[in-house]
Coordinates of C-alpha atoms and ligand atoms in Angstrom, one line a residue:
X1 CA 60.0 54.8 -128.5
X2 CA 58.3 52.1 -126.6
X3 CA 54.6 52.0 -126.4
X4 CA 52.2 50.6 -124.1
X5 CA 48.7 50.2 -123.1
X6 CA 48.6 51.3 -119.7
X7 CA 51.8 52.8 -118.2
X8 CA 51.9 52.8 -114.3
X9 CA 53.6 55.3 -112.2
X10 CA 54.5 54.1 -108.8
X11 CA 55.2 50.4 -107.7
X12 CA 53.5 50.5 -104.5
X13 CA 49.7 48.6 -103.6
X14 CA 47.8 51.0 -105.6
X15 CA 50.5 50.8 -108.5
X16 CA 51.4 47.6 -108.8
X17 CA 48.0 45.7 -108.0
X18 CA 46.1 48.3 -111.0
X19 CA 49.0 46.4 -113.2
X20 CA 48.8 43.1 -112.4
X21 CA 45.1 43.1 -113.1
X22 CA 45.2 45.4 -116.1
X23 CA 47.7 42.0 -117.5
X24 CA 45.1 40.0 -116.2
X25 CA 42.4 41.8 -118.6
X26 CA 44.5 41.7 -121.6
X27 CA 46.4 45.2 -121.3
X28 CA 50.0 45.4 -122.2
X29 CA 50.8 47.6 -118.9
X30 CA 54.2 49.1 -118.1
X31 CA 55.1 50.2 -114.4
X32 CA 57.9 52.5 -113.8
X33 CA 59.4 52.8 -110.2
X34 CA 62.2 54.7 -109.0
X35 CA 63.1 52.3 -106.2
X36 CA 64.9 49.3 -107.1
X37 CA 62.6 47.2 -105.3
X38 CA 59.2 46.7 -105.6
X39 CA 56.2 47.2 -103.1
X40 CA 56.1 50.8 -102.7
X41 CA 56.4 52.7 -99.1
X42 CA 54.2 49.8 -97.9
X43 CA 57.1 46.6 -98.7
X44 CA 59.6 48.3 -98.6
X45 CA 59.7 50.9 -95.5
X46 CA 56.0 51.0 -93.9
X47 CA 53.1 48.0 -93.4
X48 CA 55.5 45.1 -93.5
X49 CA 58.6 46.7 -92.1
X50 CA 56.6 47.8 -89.1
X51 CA 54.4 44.7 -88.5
X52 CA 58.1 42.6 -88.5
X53 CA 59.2 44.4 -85.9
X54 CA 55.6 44.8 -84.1
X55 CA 55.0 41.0 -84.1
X56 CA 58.6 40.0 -83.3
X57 CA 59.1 42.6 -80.4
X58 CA 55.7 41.5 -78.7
X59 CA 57.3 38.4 -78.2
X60 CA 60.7 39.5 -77.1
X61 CA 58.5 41.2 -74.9
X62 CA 56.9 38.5 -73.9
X63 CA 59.4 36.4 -73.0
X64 CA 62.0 39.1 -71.3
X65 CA 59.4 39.9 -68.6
X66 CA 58.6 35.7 -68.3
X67 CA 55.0 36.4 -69.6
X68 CA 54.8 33.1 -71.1
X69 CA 52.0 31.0 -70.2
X70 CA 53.6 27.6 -68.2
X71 CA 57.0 29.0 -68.9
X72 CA 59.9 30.2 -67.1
X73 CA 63.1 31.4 -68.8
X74 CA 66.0 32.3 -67.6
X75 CA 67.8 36.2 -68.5
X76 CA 66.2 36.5 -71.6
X77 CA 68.4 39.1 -74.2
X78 CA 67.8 40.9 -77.5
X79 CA 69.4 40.2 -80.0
X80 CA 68.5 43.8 -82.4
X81 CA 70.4 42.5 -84.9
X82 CA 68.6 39.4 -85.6
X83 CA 65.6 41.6 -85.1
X84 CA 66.4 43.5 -88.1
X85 CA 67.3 41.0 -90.3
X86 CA 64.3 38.9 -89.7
X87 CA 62.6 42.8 -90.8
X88 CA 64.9 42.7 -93.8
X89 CA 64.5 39.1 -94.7
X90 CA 60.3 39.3 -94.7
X91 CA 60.7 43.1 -96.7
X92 CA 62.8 40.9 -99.4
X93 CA 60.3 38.2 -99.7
X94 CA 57.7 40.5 -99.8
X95 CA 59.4 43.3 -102.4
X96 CA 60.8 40.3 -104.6
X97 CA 57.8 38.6 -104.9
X98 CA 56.2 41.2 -106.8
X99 CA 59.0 41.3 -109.0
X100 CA 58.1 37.7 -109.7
X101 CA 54.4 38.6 -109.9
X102 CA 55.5 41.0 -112.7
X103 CA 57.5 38.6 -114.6
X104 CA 54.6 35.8 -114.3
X105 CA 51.6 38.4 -115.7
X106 CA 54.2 39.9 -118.1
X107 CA 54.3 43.4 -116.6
X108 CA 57.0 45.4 -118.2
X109 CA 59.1 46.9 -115.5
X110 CA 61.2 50.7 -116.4
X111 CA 63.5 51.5 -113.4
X112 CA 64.1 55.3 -112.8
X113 CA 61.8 58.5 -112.4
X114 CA 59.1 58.9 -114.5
X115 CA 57.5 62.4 -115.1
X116 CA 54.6 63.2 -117.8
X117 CA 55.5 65.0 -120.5
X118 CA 52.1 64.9 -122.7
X119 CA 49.0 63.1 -122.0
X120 CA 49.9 59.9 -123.6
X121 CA 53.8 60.6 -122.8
X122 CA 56.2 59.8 -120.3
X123 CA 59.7 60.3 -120.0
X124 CA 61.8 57.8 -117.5
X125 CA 65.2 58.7 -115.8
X126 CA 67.0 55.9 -114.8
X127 CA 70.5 54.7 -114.2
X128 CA 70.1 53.4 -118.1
X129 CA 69.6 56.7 -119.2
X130 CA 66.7 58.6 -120.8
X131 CA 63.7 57.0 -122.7
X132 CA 60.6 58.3 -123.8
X133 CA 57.5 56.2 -123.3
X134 CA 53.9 56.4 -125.5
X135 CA 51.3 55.3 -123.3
X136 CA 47.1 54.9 -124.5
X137 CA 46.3 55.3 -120.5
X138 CA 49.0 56.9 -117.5
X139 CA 48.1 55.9 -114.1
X140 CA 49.7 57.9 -111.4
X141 CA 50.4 56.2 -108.4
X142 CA 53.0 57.6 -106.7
X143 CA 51.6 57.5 -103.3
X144 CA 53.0 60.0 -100.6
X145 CA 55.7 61.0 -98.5
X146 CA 56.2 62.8 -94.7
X147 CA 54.5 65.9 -93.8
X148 CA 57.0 68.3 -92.9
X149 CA 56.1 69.5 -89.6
X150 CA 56.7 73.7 -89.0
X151 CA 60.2 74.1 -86.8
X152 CA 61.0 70.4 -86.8
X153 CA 64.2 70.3 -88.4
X154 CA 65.1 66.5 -89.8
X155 CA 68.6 64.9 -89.7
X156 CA 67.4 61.7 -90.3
X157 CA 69.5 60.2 -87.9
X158 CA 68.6 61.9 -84.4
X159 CA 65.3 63.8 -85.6
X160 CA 63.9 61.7 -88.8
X161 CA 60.8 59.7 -89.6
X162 CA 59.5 56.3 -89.5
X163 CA 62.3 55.2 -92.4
X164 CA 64.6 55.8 -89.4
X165 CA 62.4 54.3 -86.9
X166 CA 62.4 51.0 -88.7
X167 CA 65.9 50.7 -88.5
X168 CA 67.8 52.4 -85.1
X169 CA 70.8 50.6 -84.8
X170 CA 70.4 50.2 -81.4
X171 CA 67.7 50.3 -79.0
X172 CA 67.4 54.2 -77.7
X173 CA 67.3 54.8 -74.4
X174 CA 64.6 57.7 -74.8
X175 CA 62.5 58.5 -77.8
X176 CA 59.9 61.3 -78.4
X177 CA 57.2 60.3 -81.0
X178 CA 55.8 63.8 -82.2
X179 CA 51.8 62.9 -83.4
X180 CA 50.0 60.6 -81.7
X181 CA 48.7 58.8 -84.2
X182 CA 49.2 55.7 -86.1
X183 CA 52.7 55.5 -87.0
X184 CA 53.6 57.2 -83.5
X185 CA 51.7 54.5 -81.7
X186 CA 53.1 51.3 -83.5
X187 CA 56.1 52.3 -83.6
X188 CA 56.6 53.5 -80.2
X189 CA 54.9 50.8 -78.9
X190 CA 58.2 48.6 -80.8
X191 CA 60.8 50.9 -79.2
X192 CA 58.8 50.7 -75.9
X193 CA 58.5 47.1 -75.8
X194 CA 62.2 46.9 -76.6
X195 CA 63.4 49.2 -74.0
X196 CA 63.1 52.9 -74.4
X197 CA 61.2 55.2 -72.5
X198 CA 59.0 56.6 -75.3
X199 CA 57.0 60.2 -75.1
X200 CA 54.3 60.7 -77.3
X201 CA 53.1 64.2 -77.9
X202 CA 49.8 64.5 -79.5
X203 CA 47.9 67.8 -80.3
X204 CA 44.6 66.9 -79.8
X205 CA 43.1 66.0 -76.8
X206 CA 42.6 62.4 -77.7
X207 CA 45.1 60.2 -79.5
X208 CA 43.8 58.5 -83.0
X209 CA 42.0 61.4 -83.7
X210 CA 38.9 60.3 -85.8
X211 CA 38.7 56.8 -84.5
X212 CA 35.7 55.8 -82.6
X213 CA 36.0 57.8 -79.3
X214 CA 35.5 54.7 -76.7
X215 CA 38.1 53.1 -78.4
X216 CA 40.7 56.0 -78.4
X217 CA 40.1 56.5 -74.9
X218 CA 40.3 52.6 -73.9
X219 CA 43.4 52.4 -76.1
X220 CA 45.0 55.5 -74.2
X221 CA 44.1 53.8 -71.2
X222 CA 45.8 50.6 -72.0
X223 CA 48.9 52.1 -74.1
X224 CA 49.7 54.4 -70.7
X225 CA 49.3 51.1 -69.0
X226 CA 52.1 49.7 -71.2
X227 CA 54.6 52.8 -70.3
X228 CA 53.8 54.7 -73.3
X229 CA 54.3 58.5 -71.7
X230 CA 51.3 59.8 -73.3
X231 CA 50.8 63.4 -73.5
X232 CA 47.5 64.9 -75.5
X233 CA 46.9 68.4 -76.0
X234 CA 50.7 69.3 -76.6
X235 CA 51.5 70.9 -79.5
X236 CA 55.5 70.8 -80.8
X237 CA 56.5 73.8 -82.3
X238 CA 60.1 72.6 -83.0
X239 CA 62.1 69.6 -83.1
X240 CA 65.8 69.5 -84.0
X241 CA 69.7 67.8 -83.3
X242 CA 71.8 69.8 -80.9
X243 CA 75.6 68.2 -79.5
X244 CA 74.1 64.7 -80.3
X245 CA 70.7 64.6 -79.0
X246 CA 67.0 65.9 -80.1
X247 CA 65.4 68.7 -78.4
X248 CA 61.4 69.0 -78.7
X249 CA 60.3 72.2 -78.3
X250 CA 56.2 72.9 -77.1
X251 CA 53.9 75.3 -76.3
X252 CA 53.6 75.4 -72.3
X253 CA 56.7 73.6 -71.0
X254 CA 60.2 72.7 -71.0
X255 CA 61.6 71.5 -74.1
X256 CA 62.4 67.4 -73.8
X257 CA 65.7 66.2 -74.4
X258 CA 65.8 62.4 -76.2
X259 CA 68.3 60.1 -78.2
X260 CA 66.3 60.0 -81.1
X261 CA 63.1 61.8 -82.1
X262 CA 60.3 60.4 -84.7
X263 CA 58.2 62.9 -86.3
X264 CA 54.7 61.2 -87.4
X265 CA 52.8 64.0 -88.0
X266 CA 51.1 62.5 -90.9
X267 CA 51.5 62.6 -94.5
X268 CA 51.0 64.0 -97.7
X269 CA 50.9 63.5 -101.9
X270 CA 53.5 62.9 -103.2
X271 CA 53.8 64.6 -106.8
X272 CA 57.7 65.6 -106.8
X273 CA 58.9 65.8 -110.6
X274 CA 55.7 64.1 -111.4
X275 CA 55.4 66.7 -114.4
X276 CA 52.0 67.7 -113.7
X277 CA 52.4 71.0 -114.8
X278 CA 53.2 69.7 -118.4
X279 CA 49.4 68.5 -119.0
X280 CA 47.8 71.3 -116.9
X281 CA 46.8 69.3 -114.1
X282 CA 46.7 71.1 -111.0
X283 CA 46.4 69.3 -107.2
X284 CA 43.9 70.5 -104.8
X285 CA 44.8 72.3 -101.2
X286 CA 46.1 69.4 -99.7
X287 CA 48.2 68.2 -102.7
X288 CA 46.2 65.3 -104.4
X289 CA 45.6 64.6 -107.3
X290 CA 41.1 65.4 -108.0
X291 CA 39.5 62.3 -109.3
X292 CA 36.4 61.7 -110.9
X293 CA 34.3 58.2 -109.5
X294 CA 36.4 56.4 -112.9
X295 CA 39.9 57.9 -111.2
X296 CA 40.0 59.8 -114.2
X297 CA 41.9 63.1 -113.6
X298 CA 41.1 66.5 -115.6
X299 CA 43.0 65.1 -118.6
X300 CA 40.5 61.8 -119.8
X301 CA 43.9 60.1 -120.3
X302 CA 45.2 60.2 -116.6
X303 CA 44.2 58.4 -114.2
X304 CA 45.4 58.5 -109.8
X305 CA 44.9 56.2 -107.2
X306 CA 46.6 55.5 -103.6
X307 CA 47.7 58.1 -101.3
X308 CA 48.1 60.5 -104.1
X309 CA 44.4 61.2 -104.2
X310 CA 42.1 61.9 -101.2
X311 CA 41.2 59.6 -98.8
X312 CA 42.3 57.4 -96.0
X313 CA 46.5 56.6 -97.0
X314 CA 45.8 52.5 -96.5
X315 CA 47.8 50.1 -98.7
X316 CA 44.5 48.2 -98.9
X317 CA 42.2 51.5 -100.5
X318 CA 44.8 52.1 -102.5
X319 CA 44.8 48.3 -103.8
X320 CA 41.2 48.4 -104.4
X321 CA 41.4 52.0 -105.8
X322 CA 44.0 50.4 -108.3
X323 CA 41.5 47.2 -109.4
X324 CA 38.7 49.6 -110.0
X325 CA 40.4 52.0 -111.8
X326 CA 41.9 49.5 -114.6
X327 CA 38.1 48.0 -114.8
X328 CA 36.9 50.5 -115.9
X329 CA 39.4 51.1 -118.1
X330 CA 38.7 47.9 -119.5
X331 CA 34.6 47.3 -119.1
X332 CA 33.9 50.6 -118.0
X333 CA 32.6 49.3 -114.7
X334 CA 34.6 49.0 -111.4
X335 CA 33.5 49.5 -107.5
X336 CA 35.0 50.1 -104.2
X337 CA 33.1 50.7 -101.6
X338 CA 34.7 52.9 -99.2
X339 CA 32.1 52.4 -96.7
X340 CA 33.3 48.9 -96.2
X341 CA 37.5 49.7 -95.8
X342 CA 38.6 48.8 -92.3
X343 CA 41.4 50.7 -90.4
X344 CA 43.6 48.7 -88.0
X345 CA 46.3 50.0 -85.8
X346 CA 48.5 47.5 -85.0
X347 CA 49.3 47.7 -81.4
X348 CA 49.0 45.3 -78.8
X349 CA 46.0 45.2 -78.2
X350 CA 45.1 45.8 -81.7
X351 CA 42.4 48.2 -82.8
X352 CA 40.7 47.7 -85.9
X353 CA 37.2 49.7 -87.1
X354 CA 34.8 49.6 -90.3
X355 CA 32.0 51.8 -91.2
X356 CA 31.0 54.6 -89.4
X357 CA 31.8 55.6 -85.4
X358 CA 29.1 56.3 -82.9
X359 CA 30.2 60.1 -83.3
X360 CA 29.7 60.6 -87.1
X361 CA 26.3 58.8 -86.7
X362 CA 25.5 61.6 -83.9
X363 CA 26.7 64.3 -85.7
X364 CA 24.7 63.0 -89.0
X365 CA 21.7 62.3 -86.8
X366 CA 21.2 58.5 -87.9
X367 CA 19.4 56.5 -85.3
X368 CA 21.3 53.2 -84.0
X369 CA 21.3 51.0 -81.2
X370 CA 24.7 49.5 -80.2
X371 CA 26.2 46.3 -78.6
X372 CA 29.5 45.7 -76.8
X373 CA 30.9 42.6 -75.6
X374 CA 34.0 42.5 -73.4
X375 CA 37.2 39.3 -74.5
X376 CA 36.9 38.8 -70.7
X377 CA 34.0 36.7 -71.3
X378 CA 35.7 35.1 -74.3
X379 CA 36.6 31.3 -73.6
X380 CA 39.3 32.0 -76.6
X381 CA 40.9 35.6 -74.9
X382 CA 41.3 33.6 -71.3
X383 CA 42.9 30.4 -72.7
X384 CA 45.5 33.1 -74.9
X385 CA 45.6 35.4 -71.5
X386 CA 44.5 38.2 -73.8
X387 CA 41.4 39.6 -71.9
X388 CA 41.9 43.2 -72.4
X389 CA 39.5 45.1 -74.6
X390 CA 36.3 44.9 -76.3
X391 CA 34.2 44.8 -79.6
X392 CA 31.3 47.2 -80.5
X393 CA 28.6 47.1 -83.1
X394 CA 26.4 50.0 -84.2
X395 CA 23.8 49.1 -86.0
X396 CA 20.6 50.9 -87.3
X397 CA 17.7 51.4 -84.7
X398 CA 15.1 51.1 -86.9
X399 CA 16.3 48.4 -89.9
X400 CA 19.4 46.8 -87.9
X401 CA 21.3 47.1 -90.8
X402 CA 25.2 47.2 -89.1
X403 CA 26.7 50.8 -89.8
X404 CA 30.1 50.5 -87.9
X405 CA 32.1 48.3 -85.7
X406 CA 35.0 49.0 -83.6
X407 CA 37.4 46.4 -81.6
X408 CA 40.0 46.8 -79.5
X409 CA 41.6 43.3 -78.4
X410 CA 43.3 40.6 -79.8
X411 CA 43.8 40.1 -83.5
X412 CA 40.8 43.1 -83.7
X413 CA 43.0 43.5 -87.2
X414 CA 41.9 40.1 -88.5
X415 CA 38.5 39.9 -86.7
X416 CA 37.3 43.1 -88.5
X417 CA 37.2 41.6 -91.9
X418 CA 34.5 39.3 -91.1
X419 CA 33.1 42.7 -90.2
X420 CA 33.8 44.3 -93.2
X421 CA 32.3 41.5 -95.3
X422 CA 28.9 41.9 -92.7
X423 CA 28.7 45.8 -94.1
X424 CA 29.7 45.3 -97.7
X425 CA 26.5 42.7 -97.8
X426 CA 24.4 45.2 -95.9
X427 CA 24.1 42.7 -93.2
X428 CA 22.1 43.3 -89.9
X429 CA 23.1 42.9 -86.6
X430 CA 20.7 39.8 -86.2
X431 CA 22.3 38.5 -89.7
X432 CA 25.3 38.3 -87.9
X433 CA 24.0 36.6 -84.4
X434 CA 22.3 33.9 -86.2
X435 CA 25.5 32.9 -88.2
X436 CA 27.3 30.4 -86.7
X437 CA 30.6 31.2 -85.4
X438 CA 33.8 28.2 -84.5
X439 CA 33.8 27.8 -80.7
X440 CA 36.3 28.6 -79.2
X441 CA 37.7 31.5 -81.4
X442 CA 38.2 35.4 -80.6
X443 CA 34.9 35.8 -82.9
X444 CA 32.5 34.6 -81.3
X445 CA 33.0 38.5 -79.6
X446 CA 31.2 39.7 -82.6
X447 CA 29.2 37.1 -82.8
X448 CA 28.0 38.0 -79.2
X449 CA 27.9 41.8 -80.0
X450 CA 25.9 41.4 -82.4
X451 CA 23.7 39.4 -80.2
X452 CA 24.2 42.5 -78.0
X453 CA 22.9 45.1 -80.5
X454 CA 20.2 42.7 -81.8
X455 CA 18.6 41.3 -78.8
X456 CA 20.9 40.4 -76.4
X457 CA 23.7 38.3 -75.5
X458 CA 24.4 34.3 -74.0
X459 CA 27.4 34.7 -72.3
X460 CA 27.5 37.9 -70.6
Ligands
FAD1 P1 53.2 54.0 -102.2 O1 53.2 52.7 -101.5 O2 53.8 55.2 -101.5 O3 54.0 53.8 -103.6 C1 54.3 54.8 -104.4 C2 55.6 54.4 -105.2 O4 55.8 55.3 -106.3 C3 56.8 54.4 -104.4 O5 57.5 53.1 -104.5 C4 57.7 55.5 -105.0 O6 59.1 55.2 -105.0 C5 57.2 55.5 -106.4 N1 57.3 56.8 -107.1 C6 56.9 58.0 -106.6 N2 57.1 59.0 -107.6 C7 57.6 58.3 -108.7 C8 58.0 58.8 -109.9 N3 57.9 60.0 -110.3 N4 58.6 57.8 -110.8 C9 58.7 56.5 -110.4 N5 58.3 56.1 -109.2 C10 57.8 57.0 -108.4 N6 48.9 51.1 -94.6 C11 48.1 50.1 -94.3 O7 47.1 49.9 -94.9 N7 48.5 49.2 -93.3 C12 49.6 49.4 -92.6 O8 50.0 48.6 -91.7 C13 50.4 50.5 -92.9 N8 51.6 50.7 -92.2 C14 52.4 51.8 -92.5 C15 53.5 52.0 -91.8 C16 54.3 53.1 -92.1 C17 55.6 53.3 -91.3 C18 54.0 53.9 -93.2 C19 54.9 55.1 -93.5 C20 52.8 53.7 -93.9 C21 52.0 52.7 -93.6 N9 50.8 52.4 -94.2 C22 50.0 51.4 -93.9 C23 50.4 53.3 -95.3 C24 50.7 52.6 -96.7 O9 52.1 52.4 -96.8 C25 50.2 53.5 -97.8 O10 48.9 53.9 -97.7 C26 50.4 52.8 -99.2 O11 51.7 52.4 -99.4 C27 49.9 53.7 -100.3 O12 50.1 53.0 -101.5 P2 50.4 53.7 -102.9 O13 50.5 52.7 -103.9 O14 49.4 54.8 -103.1 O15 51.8 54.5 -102.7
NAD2 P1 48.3 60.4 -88.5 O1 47.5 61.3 -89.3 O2 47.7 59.0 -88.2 O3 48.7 61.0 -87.1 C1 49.3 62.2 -86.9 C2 49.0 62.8 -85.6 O4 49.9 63.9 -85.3 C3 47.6 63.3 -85.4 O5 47.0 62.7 -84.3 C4 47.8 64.8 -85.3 O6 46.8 65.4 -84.4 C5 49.2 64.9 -84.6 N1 49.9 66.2 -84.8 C6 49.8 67.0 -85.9 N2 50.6 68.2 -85.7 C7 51.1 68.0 -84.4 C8 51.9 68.9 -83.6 N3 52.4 70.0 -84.0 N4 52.3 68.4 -82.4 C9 51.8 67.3 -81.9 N5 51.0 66.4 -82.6 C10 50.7 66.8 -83.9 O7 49.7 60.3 -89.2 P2 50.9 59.2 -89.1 O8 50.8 58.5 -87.9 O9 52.1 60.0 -89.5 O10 50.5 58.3 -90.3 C11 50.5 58.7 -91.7 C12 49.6 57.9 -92.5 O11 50.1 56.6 -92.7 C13 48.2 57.8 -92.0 O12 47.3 58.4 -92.9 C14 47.9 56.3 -91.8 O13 46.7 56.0 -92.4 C15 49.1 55.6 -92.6 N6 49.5 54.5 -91.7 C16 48.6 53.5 -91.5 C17 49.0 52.4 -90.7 C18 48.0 51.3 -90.5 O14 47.1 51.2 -91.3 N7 48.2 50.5 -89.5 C19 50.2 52.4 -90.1 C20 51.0 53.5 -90.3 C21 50.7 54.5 -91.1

């Protein structure tokens, strides 16, 4: 039987960053993964799937309806193929180089199912057959998979989910996203800018339910600008494949009638076969895994990070969830501070938030003052013709300590990590004015919000 410090469950972010770094401190760590390739849901069929065909399809965009600045092309065609092998070619480079990551920090790689069959035991079922593994520490990271939605009825072909919607062989001519929410959004907006007419049908009155509200509604605003058929309070009560195409059944109409349907309705733990049972270790209502602040399950030798445990499902928490967790394994200390994880939605514009939104500081009654600043008045936004949108800082009233930002406009999804950093250092709103920011560059928006919510801004 093979033995091992720390064996790993799940190669995705969570999974296989907690085993790089428990190499890196010294452990001899094992990782078993089902898959053949590396990465997790995030390589291999969500984040970098989804941004390929998100960055790529702006541009096809771009250039089909002669958008280009000082440019004029003639018929401009798609070429869906290509499109999808450029997808495939970045998900390879991506899921092989943590293959080569685990070679280089000498992370012992088991290919097959691995369920728990003791608390230091693990059995793996792979195309080599059975083995048992003896592990000091098992960390579960085997991150989550699609909600099933009530009446919807999957074919994953005409009715399926975004491991579908990553990969249509052609470009639909009509496609109902059920949810309105991340997944629904990026990836109609993908199917939109390629062609189809795409109906989202969100339950809530709002889509991106728990974002900041100004910036739902100002994304709504400029998604239904964009074509997306938005439709909020609709709720789906089935969806399924009849003579070749999807009907989508709701409460208070006609049922639609599409080429393909995507369900993104959200989703949950995944724990399938995980063995659980076998060390008493039981999942709470919503199926995750309960944690203590060590990610230490009910038995001292398990340990869960990722999507498998509560939280927001972000390839990034789970990342950090997986460093802390194997520190303090090793030096029994280790930190993430959840306060500080950004959110981005990576549409066009992109939205992208940290900290807390102007309606959880209401509802928690926390004083704050607040200060927006529009990319119109950006020097950076006009020269790229990206004008549309805004940034927002909250920050305390009394100590003008920052408490949440929010953007919607360009690359919000890379200016929000500047933000991040400002919250994780407890930085005020002034902290962030008086630093000096590149001229001309999308962040001298925050620079100027801050200025906003501080005192008050130069160029507006
Ligand atoms: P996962 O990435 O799900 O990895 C779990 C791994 O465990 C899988 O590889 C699975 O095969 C393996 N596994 C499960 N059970 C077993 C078992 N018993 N034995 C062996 N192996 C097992 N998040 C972002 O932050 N940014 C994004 O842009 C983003 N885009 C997304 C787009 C889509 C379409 C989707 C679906 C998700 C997206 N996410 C995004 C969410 C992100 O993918 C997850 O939050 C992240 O992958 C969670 O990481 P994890 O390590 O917990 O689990
Ligand atoms: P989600 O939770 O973001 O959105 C699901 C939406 O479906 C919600 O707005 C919900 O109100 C709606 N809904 C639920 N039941 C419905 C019904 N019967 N009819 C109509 N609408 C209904 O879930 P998702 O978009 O499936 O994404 C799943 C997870 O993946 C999320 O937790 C997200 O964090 C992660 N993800 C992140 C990114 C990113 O970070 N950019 C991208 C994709 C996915």
């Amino acid at each position: 039987m093979n033995k091992h410090q720390l064996v790993v469950i799940g190669a995705g972010p969570g999974g296989y960053v907690a085993a790089i770094r428990a190499a890196q401190l010294g452990l001899d760590v094992a990782c078993i993964e089902k898959e053949p390739a590396l990465g997790g849901t995030c390589l291999r069929v969500g984040c970098i799937p989804s941004k390929a065909l998100l960055e790529a399809s702006e541009k096809i965009q771009a250039a089909r309806a002669n958008h280009l600045i000082g440019l004029k092309i003639g018929q401009a065609e798609l070429d869906l193929a290509a499109l999808m092998a450029h997808k495939d070619k970045v998900v390879k480079a991506n899921t092989s180089g943590i293959e080569f990551l685990f070679k280089k920090n000498k992370v012992k790689r088991y290919l097959g199912h691995g369920r728990i069959v003791g608390p230091t035991r693990v059995v793996v079922e792979g195309p080599e057959g059975t083995q048992e593994l003896e592990a000091e520490r098992i960390l579960i990271a085997t991150g989550s998979k699609v909600a099933p939605l009530k009446g919807v009825v999957l074919d994953y072909e005409i009715v399926g989910t975004s491991d579908q919607a990553i990969a249509y062989p052609k470009v639909p001519e009509s496609l109902v996203v059920i949810g309105g929410g991340v997944i629904g959004l990026e990836l109609g907006s993908v199917w939109s800018r390629l062609g189809s007419k795409v109906t989202v049908l969100e339950y809530l009155p709002t889509i991106l339910g728990g974002m900041d509200g100004e910036i739902a509604k100002a994304a709504e605003k400029v998604f239904r600008k964009q074509g997306l058929d938005i439709r909020t309070g609709v709720r789906v009560t089935a969806a399924y494949a009849k003579e070749g195409r999807g009907i989508v059944e709701y409460e208070g109409g006609e049922p639609l009638v599409a080429e393909r349907v995507l369900l993104a309705t959200g989703r949950v733990p995944n724990t399938d076969g995980l063995g659980l049972e076998n060390v008493g270790l039981q999942t709470d209502e919503r199926g995750r895994i309960p944690v203590n602040a060590h990610y230490q399950t009910a038995v001292p030798s398990i340990y869960a990070i990722g999507d498998v445990i509560a939280g927001p499902m972000l390839a990034h928490k789970a990342e950090e969830e997986g460093y802390a967790a194997v520190e303090y394994m090793v030096s029994g200390y280790g930190h993430v501070d959840y306060n500080a994880i950004p959110s981005v939605v990576y549409t066009h514009p992109e939205i992208a938030s940290v900290g807390k939104t102007e309606e959880e500081l209401k509802s928690l009654g926390i004083p704050y003052k607040k200060g927006s600043f529009p990319f119109s008045a950006n020097g950076r936004a006009r020269a790229m013709n990206e004008t549309e949108g805004f940034a927002k800082i909250l920050a305390h009233a009394e100590t003008d300590r920052i408490l949440g930002v929010h953007i919607i406009g360009p690359r919000a999804g890379d200016l929000i990590a500047e933000a991040a950093v400002a919250i994780a250092f407890h930085a005020s709103a002034e902290d962030l004015a008086r630093a000096s920011h590149a001229h001309p560059t999308l962040a001298e928006v925050l620079k100027e919000a801050a200025l906003a919510a501080w005192d008050r801004p130069i160029h507006i």
